């Protein structure tokens, strides 16, 4: 288990994920029950930077399959750097599959001039605060970025519908938890909330036969 970012735990290897999963299975037997029959949990680490945040914006409120298709077209067109996006009209971005709103968000992200290297050393709360100041980046996008691009071990995304559905199934709830209640519920999984999310996404995939996260 690595540490950094002002002593926050970082997920860097499969061993980190396994350590977190073992802790969660002891802390709450329902995680142990959920993991029966699951394949090994994915590390899911991704690069950081502009392209990953733009990819996350693409993923908002569309299926994983649709997001993959749109992102593929953006990559083929070279739309993975700020300068390329700024030099492209919203109409041209829409022709690649972005909605009018997301084309506007892509330009806003390119104009934001985020210091991505500095984010690596910021506490997770400050990372999320910095990112959500950009139009088009909400809590879900910022949390997913902190989890997978920065490797933060104790970040959760309670607004994620797949996580909510997994929680409903795993914890035998009458309905999906609301985001505010889910955030409170997830506090019990500190310091491994990011691993809890990995378990729940894997559980969702197994029981719904489709991906819940790109």
CSV table of N, CA, C and O in Angstrom, one decimal, residues 118-190:
chain,number,residue,atom,x,y,z
A,118,UNK,N,-0.5,19.1,-10.0
A,118,UNK,CA,-0.7,19.6,-8.7
A,118,UNK,C,-1.8,18.8,-8.0
A,118,UNK,O,-1.8,18.5,-6.8
A,119,UNK,N,-2.8,18.3,-8.8
A,119,UNK,CA,-3.9,17.5,-8.2
A,119,UNK,C,-3.4,16.2,-7.5
A,119,UNK,O,-4.0,15.8,-6.5
A,120,UNK,N,-2.3,15.7,-8.0
A,120,UNK,CA,-1.7,14.5,-7.5
A,120,UNK,C,-1.4,14.6,-6.0
A,120,UNK,O,-1.4,13.6,-5.2
A,121,UNK,N,-1.0,15.8,-5.5
A,121,UNK,CA,-0.6,16.0,-4.2
A,121,UNK,C,-1.7,16.7,-3.3
A,121,UNK,O,-1.5,17.0,-2.1
A,122,UNK,N,-2.9,16.9,-3.9
A,122,UNK,CA,-3.9,17.5,-3.1
A,122,UNK,C,-4.7,16.5,-2.3
A,122,UNK,O,-4.9,15.4,-2.8
A,123,UNK,N,-5.2,16.8,-1.2
A,123,UNK,CA,-6.2,15.9,-0.5
A,123,UNK,C,-7.4,15.7,-1.4
A,123,UNK,O,-7.8,16.6,-2.2
A,124,UNK,N,-8.0,14.5,-1.3
A,124,UNK,CA,-9.1,14.2,-2.2
A,124,UNK,C,-10.2,15.2,-2.1
A,124,UNK,O,-10.8,15.5,-3.2
A,125,UNK,N,-10.5,15.7,-0.9
A,125,UNK,CA,-11.6,16.7,-0.8
A,125,UNK,C,-11.3,17.9,-1.7
A,125,UNK,O,-12.2,18.5,-2.3
A,126,UNK,N,-10.0,18.3,-1.7
A,126,UNK,CA,-9.7,19.5,-2.4
A,126,UNK,C,-9.6,19.2,-3.9
A,126,UNK,O,-9.9,20.1,-4.8
A,127,UNK,N,-9.2,18.0,-4.3
A,127,UNK,CA,-9.3,17.6,-5.7
A,127,UNK,C,-10.7,17.7,-6.2
A,127,UNK,O,-11.0,18.3,-7.3
A,128,UNK,N,-11.7,17.2,-5.5
A,128,UNK,CA,-13.1,17.2,-5.9
A,128,UNK,C,-13.6,18.6,-5.9
A,128,UNK,O,-14.3,19.0,-6.9
A,129,UNK,N,-13.2,19.4,-5.0
A,129,UNK,CA,-13.7,20.8,-4.9
A,129,UNK,C,-13.1,21.6,-6.2
A,129,UNK,O,-13.8,22.4,-6.8
A,130,UNK,N,-11.9,21.3,-6.5
A,130,UNK,CA,-11.3,22.0,-7.7
A,130,UNK,C,-12.0,21.6,-9.0
A,130,UNK,O,-12.3,22.4,-9.8
A,131,UNK,N,-12.2,20.3,-9.1
A,131,UNK,CA,-12.8,19.8,-10.4
A,131,UNK,C,-14.3,20.2,-10.5
A,131,UNK,O,-14.7,20.6,-11.6
A,132,UNK,N,-15.1,20.2,-9.5
A,132,UNK,CA,-16.5,20.5,-9.6
A,132,UNK,C,-16.7,22.0,-9.9
A,132,UNK,O,-17.8,22.4,-10.2
A,133,UNK,N,-15.6,22.8,-9.8
A,133,UNK,CA,-15.7,24.2,-10.1
A,133,UNK,C,-15.8,24.4,-11.6
A,133,UNK,O,-16.2,25.5,-12.1
A,134,UNK,N,-15.5,23.4,-12.4
A,134,UNK,CA,-15.5,23.5,-13.8
A,134,UNK,C,-16.9,23.1,-14.3
A,134,UNK,O,-17.4,22.0,-13.9
A,135,UNK,N,-17.5,23.9,-15.2
A,135,UNK,CA,-18.9,23.5,-15.7
A,135,UNK,C,-18.8,22.1,-16.4
A,135,UNK,O,-17.9,21.8,-17.1
A,136,UNK,N,-19.8,21.3,-16.0
A,136,UNK,CA,-19.9,20.0,-16.6
A,136,UNK,C,-19.3,18.9,-15.8
A,136,UNK,O,-19.4,17.7,-16.1
A,137,UNK,N,-18.5,19.3,-14.7
A,137,UNK,CA,-17.9,18.3,-13.9
A,137,UNK,C,-18.7,18.3,-12.5
A,137,UNK,O,-18.6,19.3,-11.8
A,138,UNK,N,-19.4,17.3,-12.3
A,138,UNK,CA,-20.2,17.2,-11.0
A,138,UNK,C,-19.4,16.3,-10.1
A,138,UNK,O,-18.3,15.8,-10.4
A,139,UNK,N,-20.1,16.0,-9.0
A,139,UNK,CA,-19.4,15.1,-8.0
A,139,UNK,C,-19.0,13.8,-8.5
A,139,UNK,O,-17.9,13.3,-8.2
A,140,UNK,N,-19.9,13.1,-9.3
A,140,UNK,CA,-19.6,11.8,-9.8
A,140,UNK,C,-18.4,11.8,-10.7
A,140,UNK,O,-17.5,11.0,-10.5
A,141,UNK,N,-18.2,12.7,-11.6
A,141,UNK,CA,-17.1,12.8,-12.5
A,141,UNK,C,-15.8,13.0,-11.6
A,141,UNK,O,-14.8,12.4,-11.8
A,142,UNK,N,-15.9,13.9,-10.7
A,142,UNK,CA,-14.7,14.2,-9.9
A,142,UNK,C,-14.3,13.0,-9.0
A,142,UNK,O,-13.1,12.7,-8.8
A,143,UNK,N,-15.3,12.4,-8.4
A,143,UNK,CA,-15.0,11.2,-7.6
A,143,UNK,C,-14.4,10.0,-8.4
A,143,UNK,O,-13.5,9.4,-7.9
A,144,UNK,N,-14.9,9.8,-9.6
A,144,UNK,CA,-14.4,8.7,-10.4
A,144,UNK,C,-13.0,9.0,-10.8
A,144,UNK,O,-12.1,8.2,-10.8
A,145,UNK,N,-12.7,10.3,-11.1
A,145,UNK,CA,-11.3,10.7,-11.5
A,145,UNK,C,-10.4,10.5,-10.3
A,145,UNK,O,-9.3,10.0,-10.4
A,146,UNK,N,-10.8,10.9,-9.1
A,146,UNK,CA,-10.0,10.7,-7.9
A,146,UNK,C,-9.7,9.2,-7.6
A,146,UNK,O,-8.6,8.8,-7.3
A,147,UNK,N,-10.7,8.4,-7.8
A,147,UNK,CA,-10.6,7.0,-7.6
A,147,UNK,C,-9.6,6.3,-8.6
A,147,UNK,O,-8.7,5.6,-8.1
A,148,UNK,N,-9.8,6.6,-9.9
A,148,UNK,CA,-9.1,5.8,-10.9
A,148,UNK,C,-7.9,6.5,-11.5
A,148,UNK,O,-6.9,5.8,-11.8
A,149,UNK,N,-7.9,7.8,-11.6
A,149,UNK,CA,-6.8,8.5,-12.2
A,149,UNK,C,-5.8,8.9,-11.2
A,149,UNK,O,-4.6,9.0,-11.5
A,150,UNK,N,-6.2,9.1,-9.9
A,150,UNK,CA,-5.3,9.4,-8.8
A,150,UNK,C,-5.1,8.3,-7.8
A,150,UNK,O,-4.3,8.4,-6.9
A,151,UNK,N,-5.9,7.2,-8.0
A,151,UNK,CA,-5.6,6.1,-7.1
A,151,UNK,C,-6.0,6.2,-5.7
A,151,UNK,O,-5.5,5.5,-4.8
A,152,UNK,N,-6.9,7.1,-5.4
A,152,UNK,CA,-7.3,7.4,-4.0
A,152,UNK,C,-8.1,6.2,-3.5
A,152,UNK,O,-9.1,5.7,-4.1
A,153,UNK,N,-7.7,5.7,-2.3
A,153,UNK,CA,-8.3,4.5,-1.7
A,153,UNK,C,-9.7,4.7,-1.0
A,153,UNK,O,-10.4,3.8,-0.8
A,154,UNK,N,-9.9,6.0,-0.6
A,154,UNK,CA,-11.1,6.2,0.2
A,154,UNK,C,-12.0,7.3,-0.4
A,154,UNK,O,-12.4,8.2,0.3
A,155,UNK,N,-12.3,7.1,-1.6
A,155,UNK,CA,-13.3,7.9,-2.3
A,155,UNK,C,-14.5,7.0,-2.8
A,155,UNK,O,-14.2,5.9,-3.2
A,156,UNK,N,-15.7,7.6,-2.8
A,156,UNK,CA,-16.8,6.8,-3.2
A,156,UNK,C,-17.7,7.7,-4.1
A,156,UNK,O,-17.5,8.9,-4.1
A,157,UNK,N,-18.5,7.1,-4.9
A,157,UNK,CA,-19.4,7.9,-5.8
A,157,UNK,C,-20.8,7.5,-5.6
A,157,UNK,O,-21.4,6.7,-6.3
A,158,UNK,N,-21.5,8.0,-4.5
A,158,UNK,CA,-22.8,7.6,-4.2
A,158,UNK,C,-23.9,8.0,-5.2
A,158,UNK,O,-25.0,7.5,-5.1
A,159,UNK,N,-23.6,8.9,-6.1
A,159,UNK,CA,-24.6,9.2,-7.1
A,159,UNK,C,-24.6,8.2,-8.3
A,159,UNK,O,-25.4,8.4,-9.2
A,160,UNK,N,-23.7,7.2,-8.3
A,160,UNK,CA,-23.6,6.3,-9.4
A,160,UNK,C,-24.8,5.3,-9.3
A,160,UNK,O,-25.0,4.6,-8.3
A,161,UNK,N,-25.5,5.2,-10.4
A,161,UNK,CA,-26.7,4.3,-10.4
A,161,UNK,C,-26.4,2.8,-10.3
A,161,UNK,O,-27.1,2.1,-9.6
A,162,UNK,N,-25.3,2.4,-10.9
A,162,UNK,CA,-24.9,1.0,-10.8
A,162,UNK,C,-24.5,0.7,-9.3
A,162,UNK,O,-24.9,-0.4,-8.8
A,163,UNK,N,-23.8,1.6,-8.7
A,163,UNK,CA,-23.5,1.3,-7.2
A,163,UNK,C,-24.7,1.3,-6.4
A,163,UNK,O,-24.9,0.5,-5.5
A,164,UNK,N,-25.7,2.2,-6.7
A,164,UNK,CA,-26.9,2.2,-5.9
A,164,UNK,C,-27.7,0.9,-6.1
A,164,UNK,O,-28.2,0.3,-5.2
A,165,UNK,N,-27.7,0.4,-7.4
A,165,UNK,CA,-28.4,-0.8,-7.6
A,165,UNK,C,-27.7,-2.0,-7.0
A,165,UNK,O,-28.4,-2.9,-6.4
A,166,UNK,N,-26.4,-2.0,-7.0
A,166,UNK,CA,-25.6,-3.1,-6.3
A,166,UNK,C,-25.9,-3.1,-4.8
A,166,UNK,O,-26.1,-4.1,-4.2
A,167,UNK,N,-26.0,-1.9,-4.2
A,167,UNK,CA,-26.3,-1.8,-2.8
A,167,UNK,C,-27.6,-2.3,-2.5
A,167,UNK,O,-27.8,-3.0,-1.5
A,168,UNK,N,-28.6,-2.0,-3.3
A,168,UNK,CA,-30.0,-2.5,-3.1
A,168,UNK,C,-30.0,-4.1,-3.1
A,168,UNK,O,-30.6,-4.7,-2.2
A,169,UNK,N,-29.2,-4.7,-4.0
A,169,UNK,CA,-29.2,-6.1,-4.1
A,169,UNK,C,-28.3,-6.7,-2.9
A,169,UNK,O,-28.8,-7.7,-2.2
A,170,UNK,N,-27.2,-6.2,-2.7
A,170,UNK,CA,-26.2,-6.7,-1.7
A,170,UNK,C,-26.8,-6.6,-0.3
A,170,UNK,O,-26.6,-7.5,0.6
A,171,UNK,N,-27.4,-5.5,0.0
A,171,UNK,CA,-27.9,-5.2,1.4
A,171,UNK,C,-29.4,-5.4,1.5
A,171,UNK,O,-30.0,-5.0,2.5
A,172,UNK,N,-30.0,-6.0,0.5
A,172,UNK,CA,-31.4,-6.4,0.6
A,172,UNK,C,-32.3,-5.2,1.0
A,172,UNK,O,-33.1,-5.3,1.9
A,173,UNK,N,-32.1,-4.1,0.2
A,173,UNK,CA,-32.8,-2.9,0.5
A,173,UNK,C,-34.1,-2.8,-0.4
A,173,UNK,O,-34.1,-3.4,-1.5
A,174,UNK,N,-35.2,-2.2,0.1
A,174,UNK,CA,-36.4,-2.2,-0.7
A,174,UNK,C,-36.3,-1.4,-2.0
A,174,UNK,O,-37.0,-1.6,-2.9
A,175,UNK,N,-35.4,-0.4,-2.0
A,175,UNK,CA,-35.2,0.4,-3.2
A,175,UNK,C,-33.7,0.9,-3.2
A,175,UNK,O,-33.0,0.8,-2.2
A,176,UNK,N,-33.3,1.4,-4.3
A,176,UNK,CA,-31.9,2.0,-4.4
A,176,UNK,C,-31.8,3.1,-3.4
A,176,UNK,O,-32.7,4.0,-3.3
A,177,UNK,N,-30.7,3.2,-2.7
A,177,UNK,CA,-30.5,4.3,-1.8
A,177,UNK,C,-30.3,5.6,-2.5
A,177,UNK,O,-29.8,5.7,-3.6
A,178,UNK,N,-30.8,6.7,-1.9
A,178,UNK,CA,-30.7,8.0,-2.4
A,178,UNK,C,-29.2,8.4,-2.2
A,178,UNK,O,-28.5,8.0,-1.3
A,179,UNK,N,-28.7,9.4,-3.1
A,179,UNK,CA,-27.3,9.7,-3.0
A,179,UNK,C,-26.9,10.2,-1.6
A,179,UNK,O,-25.8,9.8,-1.1
A,180,UNK,N,-27.7,11.1,-1.0
A,180,UNK,CA,-27.3,11.6,0.3
A,180,UNK,C,-27.2,10.5,1.3
A,180,UNK,O,-26.2,10.4,2.1
A,181,UNK,N,-28.2,9.6,1.3
A,181,UNK,CA,-28.2,8.5,2.3
A,181,UNK,C,-27.0,7.5,2.0
A,181,UNK,O,-26.4,7.0,2.9
A,182,UNK,N,-26.8,7.3,0.7
A,182,UNK,CA,-25.7,6.4,0.3
A,182,UNK,C,-24.3,6.9,0.8
A,182,UNK,O,-23.5,6.1,1.2
A,183,UNK,N,-24.2,8.2,0.7
A,183,UNK,CA,-22.9,8.8,1.1
A,183,UNK,C,-22.7,8.5,2.6
A,183,UNK,O,-21.6,8.2,3.0
A,184,UNK,N,-23.7,8.7,3.4
A,184,UNK,CA,-23.7,8.4,4.8
A,184,UNK,C,-23.4,6.9,5.1
A,184,UNK,O,-22.5,6.6,5.9
A,185,UNK,N,-24.1,6.1,4.3
A,185,UNK,CA,-23.9,4.6,4.5
A,185,UNK,C,-22.4,4.2,4.2
A,185,UNK,O,-21.9,3.4,4.8
A,186,UNK,N,-21.8,4.9,3.1
A,186,UNK,CA,-20.5,4.5,2.7
A,186,UNK,C,-19.4,4.9,3.7
A,186,UNK,O,-18.3,4.3,3.7
A,187,UNK,N,-19.7,5.7,4.6
A,187,UNK,CA,-18.7,6.2,5.6
A,187,UNK,C,-18.2,5.0,6.4
A,187,UNK,O,-17.1,5.0,6.9
A,188,UNK,N,-19.1,3.9,6.6
A,188,UNK,CA,-18.7,2.7,7.3
A,188,UNK,C,-17.6,2.0,6.6
A,188,UNK,O,-16.9,1.1,7.3
A,189,UNK,N,-17.3,2.3,5.4
A,189,UNK,CA,-16.3,1.5,4.6
A,189,UNK,C,-15.0,2.2,4.5
A,189,UNK,O,-14.1,1.8,3.8
A,190,UNK,N,-14.9,3.4,5.2
A,190,UNK,CA,-13.6,4.0,5.3
A,190,UNK,C,-12.6,3.1,6.1
A,190,UNK,O,-13.0,2.5,7.1
